[in-house]
Amino acid sequence: MQQVISTTYKYTSKKENTPTNRGLFHDFRFSFGYDNLQQDGISKAVGSLTVFLHTAGKGASCPYCGHFSHRLHSYYSRHIQDLEVYGHTLELVIKVGKYYCDNVSCPQKIFCEPLSFLARRYGRRSYLVEERIRSISLELTSRKASSLLQLFHITASSSPCLRILQQCGQHNPMHNKSIYVGIDVLPIKKVRII
C-alpha cells in the first residue's frame, strides 16, 4: 500500500496553540469583539507579535448545503495579518476545524470552518488591513502606497495594492470621484497643406 503524505500541516490533537516565546506581552489579552475566538497565547519577536487563537465552536455549518455538523475531521492553522499594535506587526494564527458533512446529497464531504467575519475566503489579511490598503492606494500610486504601508507595519507590495483596487472597482465603481483628469497622449491630426 502506498502512503500519501500531506503537505498541509494538520493538528491532530485538541491541545491549544502554545506560544514559543514568552515575553512582555505574555499576559496581555486582546479583545477582538468576536465571541467565537478565544486567545491561547502571545509570542513576541523583533518588531512583531503573533497571537495564537482557536475557534470556540463545537461544530460548523457546511458552506455548500448549510447542514450543521459536529463530526471533526482535523485542525489546520490559518495565518491572518491584522493592524499594528503598539508599533508591532500583528499576525493572528487561528486553529480552525475541518468537519465532515453528513448530508448525503452534498457534493462536499469535508469542509473548513469559515472565518468570514474576519477575512475573505483564502485571504491572508483581515478586512481592516484591506481597508487601510484600499484607502492609501486610492490616494497614491501603488509603489508609494506600498512604501507608506510599511510605516503602518503592513507588508504589501505594489501588486496587492492594485489587486485590492481592482476589487474595489468591481464591487463599487463610484467609490472615489475624482475631479481631475489626466491626459497621457494628445492625439494630433496631421493636416496636409496643398
PDB file of C-alpha atoms in Angstrom:
ATOM      1  CA  MET A   1       0.000   0.000   0.000  1.00  0.00           C
ATOM      2  CA  GLN A   2       1.290   3.430  -0.884  1.00  0.00           C
ATOM      3  CA  GLN A   3       1.312   6.059   1.843  1.00  0.00           C
ATOM      4  CA  VAL A   4       0.155   9.566   0.993  1.00  0.00           C
ATOM      5  CA  ILE A   5       1.957  12.435   2.712  1.00  0.00           C
ATOM      6  CA  SER A   6       0.060  15.693   3.070  1.00  0.00           C
ATOM      7  CA  THR A   7       1.886  18.968   2.509  1.00  0.00           C
ATOM      8  CA  THR A   8      -0.532  20.838   4.786  1.00  0.00           C
ATOM      9  CA  TYR A   9       0.299  20.800   8.476  1.00  0.00           C
ATOM     10  CA  LYS A  10      -2.640  19.417  10.422  1.00  0.00           C
ATOM     11  CA  TYR A  11      -3.389  19.467  14.101  1.00  0.00           C
ATOM     12  CA  THR A  12      -4.440  16.049  15.257  1.00  0.00           C
ATOM     13  CA  SER A  13      -4.921  16.805  18.935  1.00  0.00           C
ATOM     14  CA  LYS A  14      -7.261  19.190  20.681  1.00  0.00           C
ATOM     15  CA  LYS A  15      -4.407  20.938  22.508  1.00  0.00           C
ATOM     16  CA  GLU A  16      -4.385  24.711  22.409  1.00  0.00           C
ATOM     17  CA  ASN A  17      -1.818  26.625  20.378  1.00  0.00           C
ATOM     18  CA  THR A  18       1.182  27.382  22.545  1.00  0.00           C
ATOM     19  CA  PRO A  19       3.447  30.378  22.027  1.00  0.00           C
ATOM     20  CA  THR A  20       7.134  29.697  21.554  1.00  0.00           C
ATOM     21  CA  ASN A  21       8.440  32.894  23.147  1.00  0.00           C
ATOM     22  CA  ARG A  22       7.052  34.317  26.373  1.00  0.00           C
ATOM     23  CA  GLY A  23       7.919  37.947  26.881  1.00  0.00           C
ATOM     24  CA  LEU A  24       6.477  41.315  27.813  1.00  0.00           C
ATOM     25  CA  PHE A  25       3.095  40.599  26.170  1.00  0.00           C
ATOM     26  CA  HIS A  26       2.671  37.127  27.752  1.00  0.00           C
ATOM     27  CA  ASP A  27      -0.297  38.058  29.971  1.00  0.00           C
ATOM     28  CA  PHE A  28      -1.714  40.614  27.547  1.00  0.00           C
ATOM     29  CA  ARG A  29      -5.265  39.768  26.415  1.00  0.00           C
ATOM     30  CA  PHE A  30      -6.671  41.016  23.119  1.00  0.00           C
ATOM     31  CA  SER A  31     -10.332  41.835  22.745  1.00  0.00           C
ATOM     32  CA  PHE A  32     -11.272  41.235  19.109  1.00  0.00           C
ATOM     33  CA  GLY A  33     -15.002  41.591  19.651  1.00  0.00           C
ATOM     34  CA  TYR A  34     -15.763  38.098  18.346  1.00  0.00           C
ATOM     35  CA  ASP A  35     -17.337  35.617  20.753  1.00  0.00           C
ATOM     36  CA  ASN A  36     -16.199  32.525  18.874  1.00  0.00           C
ATOM     37  CA  LEU A  37     -12.437  33.322  19.020  1.00  0.00           C
ATOM     38  CA  GLN A  38     -10.502  32.583  22.191  1.00  0.00           C
ATOM     39  CA  GLN A  39      -6.891  33.526  22.821  1.00  0.00           C
ATOM     40  CA  ASP A  40      -4.336  30.842  23.683  1.00  0.00           C
ATOM     41  CA  GLY A  41      -1.196  32.948  23.988  1.00  0.00           C
ATOM     42  CA  ILE A  42       1.137  35.532  22.501  1.00  0.00           C
ATOM     43  CA  SER A  43       4.603  35.210  21.043  1.00  0.00           C
ATOM     44  CA  LYS A  44       6.815  38.267  20.573  1.00  0.00           C
ATOM     45  CA  ALA A  45       9.649  38.543  18.078  1.00  0.00           C
ATOM     46  CA  VAL A  46      11.638  41.573  16.938  1.00  0.00           C
ATOM     47  CA  GLY A  47       9.019  44.097  15.813  1.00  0.00           C
ATOM     48  CA  SER A  48       6.185  41.595  15.536  1.00  0.00           C
ATOM     49  CA  LEU A  49       3.524  39.974  17.688  1.00  0.00           C
ATOM     50  CA  THR A  50       1.896  36.629  16.977  1.00  0.00           C
ATOM     51  CA  VAL A  51      -1.409  35.948  18.713  1.00  0.00           C
ATOM     52  CA  PHE A  52      -2.495  32.309  18.910  1.00  0.00           C
ATOM     53  CA  LEU A  53      -6.265  31.803  18.812  1.00  0.00           C
ATOM     54  CA  HIS A  54      -8.726  28.978  18.414  1.00  0.00           C
ATOM     55  CA  THR A  55     -12.380  28.842  17.467  1.00  0.00           C
ATOM     56  CA  ALA A  56     -14.673  28.080  20.380  1.00  0.00           C
ATOM     57  CA  GLY A  57     -17.455  26.448  18.363  1.00  0.00           C
ATOM     58  CA  LYS A  58     -18.224  22.757  18.658  1.00  0.00           C
ATOM     59  CA  GLY A  59     -19.295  22.481  15.047  1.00  0.00           C
ATOM     60  CA  ALA A  60     -19.909  24.443  11.870  1.00  0.00           C
ATOM     61  CA  SER A  61     -22.376  24.755   9.001  1.00  0.00           C
ATOM     62  CA  CYS A  62     -21.392  23.479   5.597  1.00  0.00           C
ATOM     63  CA  PRO A  63     -20.963  26.465   3.241  1.00  0.00           C
ATOM     64  CA  TYR A  64     -22.401  24.440   0.329  1.00  0.00           C
ATOM     65  CA  CYS A  65     -25.584  22.905   1.745  1.00  0.00           C
ATOM     66  CA  GLY A  66     -25.968  24.643   5.133  1.00  0.00           C
ATOM     67  CA  HIS A  67     -26.077  21.381   7.124  1.00  0.00           C
ATOM     68  CA  PHE A  68     -24.639  21.763  10.657  1.00  0.00           C
ATOM     69  CA  SER A  69     -22.005  19.178  11.556  1.00  0.00           C
ATOM     70  CA  HIS A  70     -20.335  18.181  14.834  1.00  0.00           C
ATOM     71  CA  ARG A  71     -18.057  15.481  13.392  1.00  0.00           C
ATOM     72  CA  LEU A  72     -14.495  16.790  13.483  1.00  0.00           C
ATOM     73  CA  HIS A  73     -12.039  15.725  10.779  1.00  0.00           C
ATOM     74  CA  SER A  74      -8.861  17.629  11.761  1.00  0.00           C
ATOM     75  CA  TYR A  75      -7.444  21.074  12.512  1.00  0.00           C
ATOM     76  CA  TYR A  76      -5.306  23.452  10.482  1.00  0.00           C
ATOM     77  CA  SER A  77      -3.641  26.819  11.129  1.00  0.00           C
ATOM     78  CA  ARG A  78      -4.742  29.942   9.349  1.00  0.00           C
ATOM     79  CA  HIS A  79      -2.378  32.941   9.386  1.00  0.00           C
ATOM     80  CA  ILE A  80      -4.030  36.359   9.039  1.00  0.00           C
ATOM     81  CA  GLN A  81      -2.278  39.727   9.148  1.00  0.00           C
ATOM     82  CA  ASP A  82      -4.073  42.356  11.236  1.00  0.00           C
ATOM     83  CA  LEU A  83      -3.478  46.023  12.056  1.00  0.00           C
ATOM     84  CA  GLU A  84      -0.442  47.018  14.091  1.00  0.00           C
ATOM     85  CA  VAL A  85      -0.427  47.028  17.893  1.00  0.00           C
ATOM     86  CA  TYR A  86       1.936  49.340  19.794  1.00  0.00           C
ATOM     87  CA  GLY A  87       4.243  49.655  16.789  1.00  0.00           C
ATOM     88  CA  HIS A  88       4.411  45.887  16.245  1.00  0.00           C
ATOM     89  CA  THR A  89       3.232  43.891  13.242  1.00  0.00           C
ATOM     90  CA  LEU A  90       0.315  41.704  14.324  1.00  0.00           C
ATOM     91  CA  GLU A  91      -0.243  38.218  12.951  1.00  0.00           C
ATOM     92  CA  LEU A  92      -3.158  36.052  14.027  1.00  0.00           C
ATOM     93  CA  VAL A  93      -2.616  32.284  13.997  1.00  0.00           C
ATOM     94  CA  ILE A  94      -6.046  30.700  14.277  1.00  0.00           C
ATOM     95  CA  LYS A  95      -6.604  26.986  14.836  1.00  0.00           C
ATOM     96  CA  VAL A  96      -9.620  26.184  12.660  1.00  0.00           C
ATOM     97  CA  GLY A  97     -11.503  22.915  12.448  1.00  0.00           C
ATOM     98  CA  LYS A  98     -12.343  20.807   9.418  1.00  0.00           C
ATOM     99  CA  TYR A  99     -15.626  18.911   9.651  1.00  0.00           C
ATOM    100  CA  TYR A 100     -17.362  16.086   7.825  1.00  0.00           C
ATOM    101  CA  CYS A 101     -20.593  16.994   6.040  1.00  0.00           C
ATOM    102  CA  ASP A 102     -23.152  14.338   6.938  1.00  0.00           C
ATOM    103  CA  ASN A 103     -25.610  15.399   4.231  1.00  0.00           C
ATOM    104  CA  VAL A 104     -25.545  12.583   1.653  1.00  0.00           C
ATOM    105  CA  SER A 105     -26.770  14.834  -1.165  1.00  0.00           C
ATOM    106  CA  CYS A 106     -23.985  17.402  -0.626  1.00  0.00           C
ATOM    107  CA  PRO A 107     -21.017  17.022  -3.021  1.00  0.00           C
ATOM    108  CA  GLN A 108     -18.644  18.432  -0.379  1.00  0.00           C
ATOM    109  CA  LYS A 109     -17.628  15.702   2.071  1.00  0.00           C
ATOM    110  CA  ILE A 110     -15.161  17.740   4.182  1.00  0.00           C
ATOM    111  CA  PHE A 111     -15.373  21.491   4.759  1.00  0.00           C
ATOM    112  CA  CYS A 112     -13.472  24.070   6.772  1.00  0.00           C
ATOM    113  CA  GLU A 113     -14.941  26.254   9.467  1.00  0.00           C
ATOM    114  CA  PRO A 114     -15.414  29.672   7.843  1.00  0.00           C
ATOM    115  CA  LEU A 115     -13.845  32.855   9.236  1.00  0.00           C
ATOM    116  CA  SER A 116     -15.938  35.186   7.084  1.00  0.00           C
ATOM    117  CA  PHE A 117     -16.334  37.656   9.973  1.00  0.00           C
ATOM    118  CA  LEU A 118     -12.568  38.315   9.987  1.00  0.00           C
ATOM    119  CA  ALA A 119     -11.171  37.830   6.472  1.00  0.00           C
ATOM    120  CA  ARG A 120     -12.054  36.744   2.963  1.00  0.00           C
ATOM    121  CA  ARG A 121     -12.049  33.116   1.976  1.00  0.00           C
ATOM    122  CA  TYR A 122      -8.398  32.096   1.431  1.00  0.00           C
ATOM    123  CA  GLY A 123      -7.436  35.640   2.483  1.00  0.00           C
ATOM    124  CA  ARG A 124      -4.284  36.363   4.440  1.00  0.00           C
ATOM    125  CA  ARG A 125      -5.248  39.863   5.512  1.00  0.00           C
ATOM    126  CA  SER A 126      -8.119  40.967   7.724  1.00  0.00           C
ATOM    127  CA  TYR A 127     -10.835  43.266   6.424  1.00  0.00           C
ATOM    128  CA  LEU A 128      -9.304  46.143   8.422  1.00  0.00           C
ATOM    129  CA  VAL A 129      -5.920  45.710   6.733  1.00  0.00           C
ATOM    130  CA  GLU A 130      -7.559  45.531   3.305  1.00  0.00           C
ATOM    131  CA  GLU A 131      -9.492  48.725   4.051  1.00  0.00           C
ATOM    132  CA  ARG A 132      -6.281  50.532   5.017  1.00  0.00           C
ATOM    133  CA  ILE A 133      -4.537  49.312   1.864  1.00  0.00           C
ATOM    134  CA  ARG A 134      -7.540  50.416  -0.202  1.00  0.00           C
ATOM    135  CA  SER A 135      -7.728  53.893   1.332  1.00  0.00           C
ATOM    136  CA  ILE A 136      -3.995  54.567   0.897  1.00  0.00           C
ATOM    137  CA  SER A 137      -3.862  53.083  -2.612  1.00  0.00           C
ATOM    138  CA  LEU A 138      -6.722  55.310  -3.766  1.00  0.00           C
ATOM    139  CA  GLU A 139      -4.666  58.397  -2.945  1.00  0.00           C
ATOM    140  CA  LEU A 140      -1.179  57.301  -4.075  1.00  0.00           C
ATOM    141  CA  THR A 141       0.486  55.223  -6.735  1.00  0.00           C
ATOM    142  CA  SER A 142       0.895  51.552  -5.910  1.00  0.00           C
ATOM    143  CA  ARG A 143       4.660  51.847  -5.293  1.00  0.00           C
ATOM    144  CA  LYS A 144       4.288  54.828  -2.988  1.00  0.00           C
ATOM    145  CA  ALA A 145       1.368  53.169  -1.220  1.00  0.00           C
ATOM    146  CA  SER A 146       3.497  50.067  -0.665  1.00  0.00           C
ATOM    147  CA  SER A 147       6.308  52.059   0.936  1.00  0.00           C
ATOM    148  CA  LEU A 148       3.864  54.073   3.075  1.00  0.00           C
ATOM    149  CA  LEU A 149       2.144  50.899   4.273  1.00  0.00           C
ATOM    150  CA  GLN A 150       5.480  49.698   5.663  1.00  0.00           C
ATOM    151  CA  LEU A 151       5.307  52.615   8.113  1.00  0.00           C
ATOM    152  CA  PHE A 152       1.986  51.161   9.320  1.00  0.00           C
ATOM    153  CA  HIS A 153       3.671  47.719   9.672  1.00  0.00           C
ATOM    154  CA  ILE A 154       1.663  46.258   6.789  1.00  0.00           C
ATOM    155  CA  THR A 155       3.575  44.193   4.272  1.00  0.00           C
ATOM    156  CA  ALA A 156       2.080  44.681   0.819  1.00  0.00           C
ATOM    157  CA  SER A 157       3.915  45.106  -2.454  1.00  0.00           C
ATOM    158  CA  SER A 158       2.531  47.106  -5.350  1.00  0.00           C
ATOM    159  CA  SER A 159       0.694  44.089  -6.806  1.00  0.00           C
ATOM    160  CA  PRO A 160      -1.684  43.550  -3.834  1.00  0.00           C
ATOM    161  CA  CYS A 161      -2.381  47.291  -3.764  1.00  0.00           C
ATOM    162  CA  LEU A 162      -3.500  47.149  -7.399  1.00  0.00           C
ATOM    163  CA  ARG A 163      -5.434  43.914  -6.841  1.00  0.00           C
ATOM    164  CA  ILE A 164      -7.402  45.386  -3.941  1.00  0.00           C
ATOM    165  CA  LEU A 165      -8.177  48.483  -6.027  1.00  0.00           C
ATOM    166  CA  GLN A 166      -9.447  46.287  -8.860  1.00  0.00           C
ATOM    167  CA  GLN A 167     -11.768  44.507  -6.428  1.00  0.00           C
ATOM    168  CA  CYS A 168     -12.983  47.904  -5.268  1.00  0.00           C
ATOM    169  CA  GLY A 169     -13.808  48.866  -8.846  1.00  0.00           C
ATOM    170  CA  GLN A 170     -15.720  45.637  -9.452  1.00  0.00           C
ATOM    171  CA  HIS A 171     -17.904  45.933  -6.340  1.00  0.00           C
ATOM    172  CA  ASN A 172     -18.359  49.690  -6.069  1.00  0.00           C
ATOM    173  CA  PRO A 173     -17.350  51.619  -9.202  1.00  0.00           C
ATOM    174  CA  MET A 174     -18.349  55.014  -7.747  1.00  0.00           C
ATOM    175  CA  HIS A 175     -16.178  54.646  -4.619  1.00  0.00           C
ATOM    176  CA  ASN A 176     -13.936  57.611  -5.405  1.00  0.00           C
ATOM    177  CA  LYS A 177     -14.985  60.543  -7.561  1.00  0.00           C
ATOM    178  CA  SER A 178     -12.002  62.407  -8.903  1.00  0.00           C
ATOM    179  CA  ILE A 179     -12.315  65.981 -10.157  1.00  0.00           C
ATOM    180  CA  TYR A 180      -9.031  65.905 -12.091  1.00  0.00           C
ATOM    181  CA  VAL A 181      -8.496  64.320 -15.482  1.00  0.00           C
ATOM    182  CA  GLY A 182      -5.035  63.495 -16.782  1.00  0.00           C
ATOM    183  CA  ILE A 183      -4.247  63.398 -20.471  1.00  0.00           C
ATOM    184  CA  ASP A 184      -1.500  60.935 -21.276  1.00  0.00           C
ATOM    185  CA  VAL A 185      -1.436  61.077 -25.043  1.00  0.00           C
ATOM    186  CA  LEU A 186      -2.612  64.069 -27.007  1.00  0.00           C
ATOM    187  CA  PRO A 187      -3.759  62.961 -30.439  1.00  0.00           C
ATOM    188  CA  ILE A 188      -2.576  65.310 -33.134  1.00  0.00           C
ATOM    189  CA  LYS A 189      -4.220  65.186 -36.551  1.00  0.00           C
ATOM    190  CA  LYS A 190      -1.868  65.703 -39.401  1.00  0.00           C
ATOM    191  CA  VAL A 191      -3.092  68.352 -41.750  1.00  0.00           C
ATOM    192  CA  ARG A 192      -1.832  68.245 -45.280  1.00  0.00           C
ATOM    193  CA  ILE A 193      -1.352  71.666 -46.844  1.00  0.00           C
ATOM    194  CA  ILE A 194      -1.572  71.871 -50.635  1.00  0.00           C
TER     195      ILE A 194
END
